[in-house]
Coordinates of C-alpha atoms and ligand atoms in Angstrom, one line a residue:
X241 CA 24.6 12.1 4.7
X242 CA 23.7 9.7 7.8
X243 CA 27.0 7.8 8.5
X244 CA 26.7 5.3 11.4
X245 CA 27.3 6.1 14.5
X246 CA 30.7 4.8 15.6
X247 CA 32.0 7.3 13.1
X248 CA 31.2 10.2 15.2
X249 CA 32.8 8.2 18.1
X250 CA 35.9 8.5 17.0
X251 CA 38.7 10.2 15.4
X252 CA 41.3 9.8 12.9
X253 CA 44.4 8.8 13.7
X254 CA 46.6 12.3 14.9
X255 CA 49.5 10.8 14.6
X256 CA 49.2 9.4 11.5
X257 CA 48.1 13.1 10.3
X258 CA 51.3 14.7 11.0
X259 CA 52.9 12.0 7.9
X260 CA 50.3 12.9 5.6
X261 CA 51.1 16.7 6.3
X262 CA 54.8 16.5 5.7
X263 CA 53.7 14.3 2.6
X264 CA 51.0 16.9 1.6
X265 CA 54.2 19.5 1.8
X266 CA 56.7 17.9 0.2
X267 CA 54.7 17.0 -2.8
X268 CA 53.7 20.9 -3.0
X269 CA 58.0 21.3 -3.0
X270 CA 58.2 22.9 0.4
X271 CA 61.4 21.2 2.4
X272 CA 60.2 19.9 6.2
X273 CA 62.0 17.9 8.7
X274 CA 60.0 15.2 9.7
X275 CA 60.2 14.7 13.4
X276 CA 56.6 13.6 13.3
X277 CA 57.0 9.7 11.6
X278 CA 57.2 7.4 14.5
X279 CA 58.9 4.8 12.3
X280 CA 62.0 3.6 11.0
X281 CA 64.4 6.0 9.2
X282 CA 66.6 2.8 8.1
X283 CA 66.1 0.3 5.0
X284 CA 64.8 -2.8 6.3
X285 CA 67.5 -5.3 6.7
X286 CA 69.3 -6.9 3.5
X287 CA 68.5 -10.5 4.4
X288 CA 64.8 -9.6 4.8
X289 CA 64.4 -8.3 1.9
X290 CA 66.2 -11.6 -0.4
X291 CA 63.9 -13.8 1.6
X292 CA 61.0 -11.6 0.3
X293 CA 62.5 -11.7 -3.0
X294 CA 62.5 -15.5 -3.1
X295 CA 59.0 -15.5 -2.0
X296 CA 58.3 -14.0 -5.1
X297 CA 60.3 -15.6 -7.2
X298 CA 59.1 -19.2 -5.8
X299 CA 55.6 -17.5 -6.9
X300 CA 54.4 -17.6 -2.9
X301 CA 51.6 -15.1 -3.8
X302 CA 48.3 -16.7 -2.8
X303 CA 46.5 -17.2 0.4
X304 CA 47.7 -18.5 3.1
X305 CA 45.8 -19.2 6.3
X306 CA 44.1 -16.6 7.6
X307 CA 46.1 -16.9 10.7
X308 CA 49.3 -16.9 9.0
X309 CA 51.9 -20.0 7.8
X310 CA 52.4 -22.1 10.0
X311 CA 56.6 -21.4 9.8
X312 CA 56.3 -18.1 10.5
X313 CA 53.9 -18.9 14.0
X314 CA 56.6 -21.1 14.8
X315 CA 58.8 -18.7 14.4
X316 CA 57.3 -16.3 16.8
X317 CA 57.0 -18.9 19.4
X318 CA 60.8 -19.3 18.7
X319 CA 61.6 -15.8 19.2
X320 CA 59.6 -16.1 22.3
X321 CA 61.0 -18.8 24.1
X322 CA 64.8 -17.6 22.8
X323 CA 64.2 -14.1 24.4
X324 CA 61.8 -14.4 27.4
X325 CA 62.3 -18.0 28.0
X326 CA 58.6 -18.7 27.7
X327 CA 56.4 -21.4 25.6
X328 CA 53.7 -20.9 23.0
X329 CA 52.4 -23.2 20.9
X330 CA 51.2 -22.2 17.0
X331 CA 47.6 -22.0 18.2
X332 CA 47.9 -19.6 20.4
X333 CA 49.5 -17.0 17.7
X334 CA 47.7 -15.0 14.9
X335 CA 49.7 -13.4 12.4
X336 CA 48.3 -9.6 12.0
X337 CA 48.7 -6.3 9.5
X338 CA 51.5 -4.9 12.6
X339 CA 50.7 -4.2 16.4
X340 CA 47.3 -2.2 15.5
X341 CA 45.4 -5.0 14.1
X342 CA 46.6 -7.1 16.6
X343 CA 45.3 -4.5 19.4
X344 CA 42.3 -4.0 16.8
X345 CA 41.6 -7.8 17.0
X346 CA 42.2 -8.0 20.8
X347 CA 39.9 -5.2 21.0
X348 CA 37.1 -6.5 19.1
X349 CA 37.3 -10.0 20.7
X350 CA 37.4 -9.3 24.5
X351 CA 35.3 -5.4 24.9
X352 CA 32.0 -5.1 24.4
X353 CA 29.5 -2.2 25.1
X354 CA 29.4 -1.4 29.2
X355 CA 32.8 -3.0 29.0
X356 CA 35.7 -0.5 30.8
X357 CA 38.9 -0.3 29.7
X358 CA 41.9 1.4 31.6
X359 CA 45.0 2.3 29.9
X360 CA 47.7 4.8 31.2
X361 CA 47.8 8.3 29.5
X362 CA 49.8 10.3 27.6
X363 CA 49.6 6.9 25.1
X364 CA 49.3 6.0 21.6
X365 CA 46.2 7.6 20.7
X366 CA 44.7 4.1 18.6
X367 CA 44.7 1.9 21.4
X368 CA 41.7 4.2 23.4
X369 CA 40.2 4.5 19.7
X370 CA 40.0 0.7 19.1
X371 CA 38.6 0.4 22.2
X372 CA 35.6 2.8 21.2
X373 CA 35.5 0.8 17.9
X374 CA 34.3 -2.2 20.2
X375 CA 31.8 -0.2 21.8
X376 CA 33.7 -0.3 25.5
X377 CA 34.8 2.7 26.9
X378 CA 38.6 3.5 27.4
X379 CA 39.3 5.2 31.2
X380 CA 42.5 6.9 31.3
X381 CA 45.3 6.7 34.3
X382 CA 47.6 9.5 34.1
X383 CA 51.6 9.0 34.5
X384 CA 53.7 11.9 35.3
X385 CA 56.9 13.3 34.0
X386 CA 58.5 13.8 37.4
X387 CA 59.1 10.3 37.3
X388 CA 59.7 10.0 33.8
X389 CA 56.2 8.8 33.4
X390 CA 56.7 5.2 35.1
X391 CA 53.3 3.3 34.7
X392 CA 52.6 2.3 38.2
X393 CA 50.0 -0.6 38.6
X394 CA 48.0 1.5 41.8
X395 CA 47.4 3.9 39.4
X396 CA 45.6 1.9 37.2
X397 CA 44.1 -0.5 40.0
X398 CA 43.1 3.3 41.8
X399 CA 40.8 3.5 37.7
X400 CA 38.8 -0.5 38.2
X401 CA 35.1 -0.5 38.7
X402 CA 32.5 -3.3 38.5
X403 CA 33.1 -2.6 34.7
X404 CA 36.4 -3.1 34.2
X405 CA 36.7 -5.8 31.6
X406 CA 40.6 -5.1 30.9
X407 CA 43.8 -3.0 31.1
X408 CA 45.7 -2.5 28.2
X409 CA 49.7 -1.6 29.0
X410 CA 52.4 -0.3 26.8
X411 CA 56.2 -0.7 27.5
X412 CA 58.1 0.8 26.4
X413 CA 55.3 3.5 25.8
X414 CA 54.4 5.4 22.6
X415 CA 55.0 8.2 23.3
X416 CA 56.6 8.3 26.4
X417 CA 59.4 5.5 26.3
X418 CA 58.3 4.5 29.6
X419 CA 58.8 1.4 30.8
X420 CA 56.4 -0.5 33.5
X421 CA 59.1 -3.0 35.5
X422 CA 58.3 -6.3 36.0
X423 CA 57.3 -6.0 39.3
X424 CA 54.5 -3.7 38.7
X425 CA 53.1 -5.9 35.6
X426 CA 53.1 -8.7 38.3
X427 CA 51.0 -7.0 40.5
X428 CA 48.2 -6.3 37.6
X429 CA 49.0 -10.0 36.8
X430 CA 47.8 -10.9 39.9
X431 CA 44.7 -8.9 39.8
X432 CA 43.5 -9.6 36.3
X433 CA 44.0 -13.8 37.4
X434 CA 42.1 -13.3 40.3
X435 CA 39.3 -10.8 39.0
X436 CA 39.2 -12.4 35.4
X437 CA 39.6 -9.3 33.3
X438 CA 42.0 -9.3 30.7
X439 CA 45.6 -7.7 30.8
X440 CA 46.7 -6.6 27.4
X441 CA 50.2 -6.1 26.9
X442 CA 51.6 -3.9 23.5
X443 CA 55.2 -4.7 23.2
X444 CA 55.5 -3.1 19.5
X445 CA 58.7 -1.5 21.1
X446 CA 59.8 -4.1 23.0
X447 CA 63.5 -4.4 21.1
X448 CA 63.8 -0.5 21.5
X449 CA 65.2 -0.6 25.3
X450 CA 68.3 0.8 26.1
X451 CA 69.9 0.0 28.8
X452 CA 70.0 -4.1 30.5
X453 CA 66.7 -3.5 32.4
X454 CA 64.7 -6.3 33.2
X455 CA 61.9 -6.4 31.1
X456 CA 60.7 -10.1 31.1
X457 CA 57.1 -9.1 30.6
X458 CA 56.1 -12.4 28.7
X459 CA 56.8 -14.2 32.0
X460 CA 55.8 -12.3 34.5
X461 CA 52.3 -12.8 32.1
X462 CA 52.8 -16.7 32.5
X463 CA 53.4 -16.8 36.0
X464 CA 50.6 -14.8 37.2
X465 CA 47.8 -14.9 34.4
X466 CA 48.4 -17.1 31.3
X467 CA 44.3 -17.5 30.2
X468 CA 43.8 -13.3 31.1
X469 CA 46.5 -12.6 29.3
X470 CA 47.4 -10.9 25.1
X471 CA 50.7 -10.2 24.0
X472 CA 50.7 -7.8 20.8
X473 CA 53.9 -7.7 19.0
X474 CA 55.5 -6.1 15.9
X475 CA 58.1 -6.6 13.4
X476 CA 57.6 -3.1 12.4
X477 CA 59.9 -1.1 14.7
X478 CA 62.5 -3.8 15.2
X479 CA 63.4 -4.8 12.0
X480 CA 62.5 -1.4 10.4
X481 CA 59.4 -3.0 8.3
X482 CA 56.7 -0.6 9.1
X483 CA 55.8 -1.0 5.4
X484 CA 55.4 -4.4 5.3
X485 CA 52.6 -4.9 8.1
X486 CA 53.2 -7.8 10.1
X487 CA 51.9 -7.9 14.0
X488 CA 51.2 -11.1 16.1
X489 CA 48.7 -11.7 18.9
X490 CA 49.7 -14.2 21.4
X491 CA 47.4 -15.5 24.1
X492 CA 44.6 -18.3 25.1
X493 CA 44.1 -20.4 22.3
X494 CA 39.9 -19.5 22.5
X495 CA 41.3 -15.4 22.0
X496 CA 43.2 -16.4 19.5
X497 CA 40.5 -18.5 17.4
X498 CA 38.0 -15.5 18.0
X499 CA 40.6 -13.7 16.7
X500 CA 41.4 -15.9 13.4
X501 CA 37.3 -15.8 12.8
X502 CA 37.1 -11.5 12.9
X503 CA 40.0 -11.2 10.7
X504 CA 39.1 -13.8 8.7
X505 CA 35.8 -11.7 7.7
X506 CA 37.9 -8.1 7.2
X507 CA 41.6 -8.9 5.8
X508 CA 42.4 -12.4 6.1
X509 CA 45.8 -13.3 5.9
X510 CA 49.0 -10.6 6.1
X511 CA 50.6 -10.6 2.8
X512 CA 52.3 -13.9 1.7
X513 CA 55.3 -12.2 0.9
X514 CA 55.8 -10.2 4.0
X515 CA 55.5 -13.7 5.8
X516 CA 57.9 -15.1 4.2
X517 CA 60.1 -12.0 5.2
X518 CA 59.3 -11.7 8.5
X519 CA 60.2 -15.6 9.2
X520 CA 63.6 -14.6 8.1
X521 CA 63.7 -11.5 10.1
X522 CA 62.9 -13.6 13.5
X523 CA 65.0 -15.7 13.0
X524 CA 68.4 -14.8 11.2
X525 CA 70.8 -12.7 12.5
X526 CA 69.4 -10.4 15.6
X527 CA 72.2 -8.0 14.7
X528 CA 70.6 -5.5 12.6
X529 CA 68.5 -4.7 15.9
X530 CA 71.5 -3.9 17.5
X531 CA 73.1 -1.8 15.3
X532 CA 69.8 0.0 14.9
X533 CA 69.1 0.5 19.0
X534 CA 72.9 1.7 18.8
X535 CA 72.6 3.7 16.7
X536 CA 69.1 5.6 17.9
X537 CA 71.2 5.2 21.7
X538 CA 73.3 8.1 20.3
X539 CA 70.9 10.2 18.8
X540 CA 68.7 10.3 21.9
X541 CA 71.9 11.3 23.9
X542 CA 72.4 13.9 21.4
X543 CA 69.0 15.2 21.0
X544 CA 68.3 15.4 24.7
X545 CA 72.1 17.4 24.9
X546 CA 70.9 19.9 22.3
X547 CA 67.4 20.6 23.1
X548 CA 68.4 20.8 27.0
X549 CA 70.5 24.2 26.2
X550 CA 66.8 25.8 26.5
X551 CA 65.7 25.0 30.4
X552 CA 62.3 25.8 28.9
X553 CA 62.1 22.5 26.9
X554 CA 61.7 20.1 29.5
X555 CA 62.4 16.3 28.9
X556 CA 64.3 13.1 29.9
X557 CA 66.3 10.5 28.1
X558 CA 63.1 8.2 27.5
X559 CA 64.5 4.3 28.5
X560 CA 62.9 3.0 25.2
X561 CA 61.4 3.1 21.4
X562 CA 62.9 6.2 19.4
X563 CA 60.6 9.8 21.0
X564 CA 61.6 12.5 23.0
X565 CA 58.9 13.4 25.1
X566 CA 59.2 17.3 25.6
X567 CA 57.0 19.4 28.5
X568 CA 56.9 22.5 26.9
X569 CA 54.0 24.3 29.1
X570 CA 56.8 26.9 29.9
X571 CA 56.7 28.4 26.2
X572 CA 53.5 28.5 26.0
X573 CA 51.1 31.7 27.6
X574 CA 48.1 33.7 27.3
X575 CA 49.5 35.9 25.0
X576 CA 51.4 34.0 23.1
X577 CA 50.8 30.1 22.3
X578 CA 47.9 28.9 23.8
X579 CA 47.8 25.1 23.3
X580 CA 50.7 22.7 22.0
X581 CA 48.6 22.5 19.3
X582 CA 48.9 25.8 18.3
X583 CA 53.0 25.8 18.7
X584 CA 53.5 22.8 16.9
X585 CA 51.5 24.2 13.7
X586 CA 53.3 27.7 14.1
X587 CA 56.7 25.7 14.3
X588 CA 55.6 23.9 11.2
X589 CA 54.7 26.9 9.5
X590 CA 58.0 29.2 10.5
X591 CA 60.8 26.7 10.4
X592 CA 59.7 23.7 8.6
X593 CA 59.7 21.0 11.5
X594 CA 57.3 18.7 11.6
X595 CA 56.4 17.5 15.9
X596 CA 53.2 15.8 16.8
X597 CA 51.1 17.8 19.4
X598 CA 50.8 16.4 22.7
X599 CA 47.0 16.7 22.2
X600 CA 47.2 13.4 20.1
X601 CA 48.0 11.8 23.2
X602 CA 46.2 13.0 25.6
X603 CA 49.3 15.4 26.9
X604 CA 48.5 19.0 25.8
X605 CA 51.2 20.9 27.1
X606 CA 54.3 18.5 25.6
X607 CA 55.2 18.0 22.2
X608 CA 56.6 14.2 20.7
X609 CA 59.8 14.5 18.9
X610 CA 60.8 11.0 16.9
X611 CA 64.2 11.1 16.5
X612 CA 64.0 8.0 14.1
X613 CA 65.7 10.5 11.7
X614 CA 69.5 11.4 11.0
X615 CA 71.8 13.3 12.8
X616 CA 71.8 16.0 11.0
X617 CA 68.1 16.7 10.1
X618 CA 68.6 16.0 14.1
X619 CA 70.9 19.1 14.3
X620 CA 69.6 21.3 11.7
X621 CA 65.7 20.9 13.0
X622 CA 67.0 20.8 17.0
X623 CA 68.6 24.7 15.8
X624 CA 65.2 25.7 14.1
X625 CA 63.2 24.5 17.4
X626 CA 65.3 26.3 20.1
X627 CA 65.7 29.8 17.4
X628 CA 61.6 29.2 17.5
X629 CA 61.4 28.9 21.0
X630 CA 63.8 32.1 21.6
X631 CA 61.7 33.9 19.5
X632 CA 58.0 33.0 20.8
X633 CA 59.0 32.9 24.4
X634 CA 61.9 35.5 25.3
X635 CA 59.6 36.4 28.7
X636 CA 59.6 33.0 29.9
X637 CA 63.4 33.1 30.3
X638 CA 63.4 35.9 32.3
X639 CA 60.8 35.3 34.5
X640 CA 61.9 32.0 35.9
Ligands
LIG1236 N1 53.2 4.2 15.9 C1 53.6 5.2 15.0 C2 53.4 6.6 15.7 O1 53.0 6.7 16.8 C3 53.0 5.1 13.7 C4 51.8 5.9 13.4 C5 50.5 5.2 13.7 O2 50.3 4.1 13.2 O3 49.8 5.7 14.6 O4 53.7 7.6 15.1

């Protein structure tokens, strides 16, 4: 069977492999904790879901513009200017199916074949994917866990050639939790303004951030490169709605419309109902975010207390989204576990717990732990992992 070509390019989506797994398990009656699912562990909020409700009872089930309703664009320029203090207007929004078809959509309308693209490694395996899927090529600066895997904007002006047609950044980071500061977007600002290529900016996680950093990334975009530059955004992780699928693009209004004319020919419009939703979830109450990030504050604290016990599993509090990033290169050897691959499937297979491989993110060597997951299956699966690690890598201890 001759598929086309593209198909060879490319893989399918690793971390959305580890889900089906755990699915593929449960459904056979075996018990895993799922540390894989980077999403949500709580219901979306109440009010959310009664404005979906009255969607549907008002019958609000047809088309809408391809781009979205106009409410809910406003409502993301809203958001916008409340939290970053910056100005959009409707046409230069495009409602999506979550962050990935607004990355798929940026993607598809600025890369072309012979077209580089940098983005900073380990990251979220579909954003190098997508760009393949527009027939560019994705070039890969590395971060580094001794400094928590900071994305530094040398680094990724070190990868430009004559190519280089954009840089894609994401903070904080799947799956790091990295965050670039604002003064390091502002140098690539710079750049991209006075080299026109395009700086793409995924802030799926931007609500996720812990502590009172600055992270004004939305201006720091306006002030240094407003026609270079594409937000991507996400109601997914903020307001628990991964479900739902509902993403924006932001950026030049001519992106934007070449946007609005590629989705119009694949999915058209996000789901009225989810629309309807997400207008309520921008702008009610902000609370439920809170209580959320609170609540995920805690569980990273604890997570990182309990795995440190073993000095072989290596990782910091990240500063953002809901993964511990874990360096576990010291459990692995020759003789025993080769690859991160290999221990993650073995942990699966022995205690039950579901990780992603760093493999999926260009990080063999580490393992991605979501704790978007209870305290207790946090507990219980933290026990299983370090029992696993005593018993696969007793040397190790010894030897350091
Ligand atoms: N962003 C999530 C993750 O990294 C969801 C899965 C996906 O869409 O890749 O696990």
């Amino acid at each position: 069977m001759k598929l086309a070509d593209r198909t060879s390019r490319i893989a399918s989506s690793p971390t959305m492999k580890v889900g089906a797994t755990v699915d593929r398990l449960r459904r056979s009656g075996i018990d895993v904790i799922d540390f894989g699912a980077g999403e949500p562990d709580f219901s979306t909020p109440d009010a959310i879901k009664v404005a979906a409700h009255q969607a549907l009872d008002q019958n609000f089930t047809r088309y809408t513009p391809v781009a979205g309703i106009g409410e809910l664009k406003k409502a993301i320029c809203e958001r916008y200017k409340t939290d970053y203090g910056v100005d959009y207007t409707e046409n230069q929004v495009i409602v999506t199916a979550g962050g990935k078809q607004a990355l798929y959509n940026t993607a598809l309308s600025l890369f072309g074949p012979g077209d580089e693209v940098i983005t900073h490694t380990p990251c979220w395996p579909t954003i190098p994917e997508q760009v393949k899927l527009a027939d560019a090529t994705p070039v890969f600066a590395h971060t580094h866990v001794e400094d928590g895997f900071a994305v530094h904007a040398q680094a990724l002006l070190d990868a430009v050639t004559p190519r280089t047609r954009g840089i894609i950044v994401n903070s904080p980071g799947n799956p790091t939790g990295a965050l670039i500061s604002e003064g390091e977007l502002r140098v690539l600002g710079e750049f991209a303004a006075k080299q026109h290529i395009w700086l793409v900016v995924d802030l799926c996680y931007e609500k996720l951030i812990y502590d009172p950093v600055p992270h004004n990334l939305p201006k720091v975009l306006a002030e240094t490169c407003p026609e270079q530059a594409v937000i991507c955004g996400s109601a997914s992780k903020a307001y628990a709605m991964t479900g739902w699928r509902c993403g924006w693009q932001i950026g030049p209004q001519a992106v934007i419309a070449a946007s609005n004319a590629i989705q119009s020919h694949s999915t058209s419009n996000v789901t009225s109902i989810t629309q309807k939703a997400a207008v309520e979830a921008l702008r009610g109450s902000q609370a439920p975010v809170t209580v959320m990030l609170d609540e995920y504050r805690k569980r990273r604290d604890q997570l990182h207390a309990w795995l440190t016990v073993d000095p072989r599993l290596r990782c910091r509090k990240p500063a953002g989204a809901f993964y511990m990033f874990v360096d576990i290169s010291d459990t692995l050897s020759p003789d025993g576990f080769r690859t991160s691959l290999d221990w993650s499937d073995a942990l699966l297979d022995e205690q039950r717990v579901a990780v992603t491989p760093g493999e999926a993110f260009d990080a063999p060597g580490t393992i991605r732990i979501s704790y978007a997951t209870s305290m207790e299956l946090l507990r219980e699966g933290s026990t299983r992992l370090l029992a696993f690690v005593e018993k696969h890598a007793p040397q190790a201890a010894t030897a350091r």
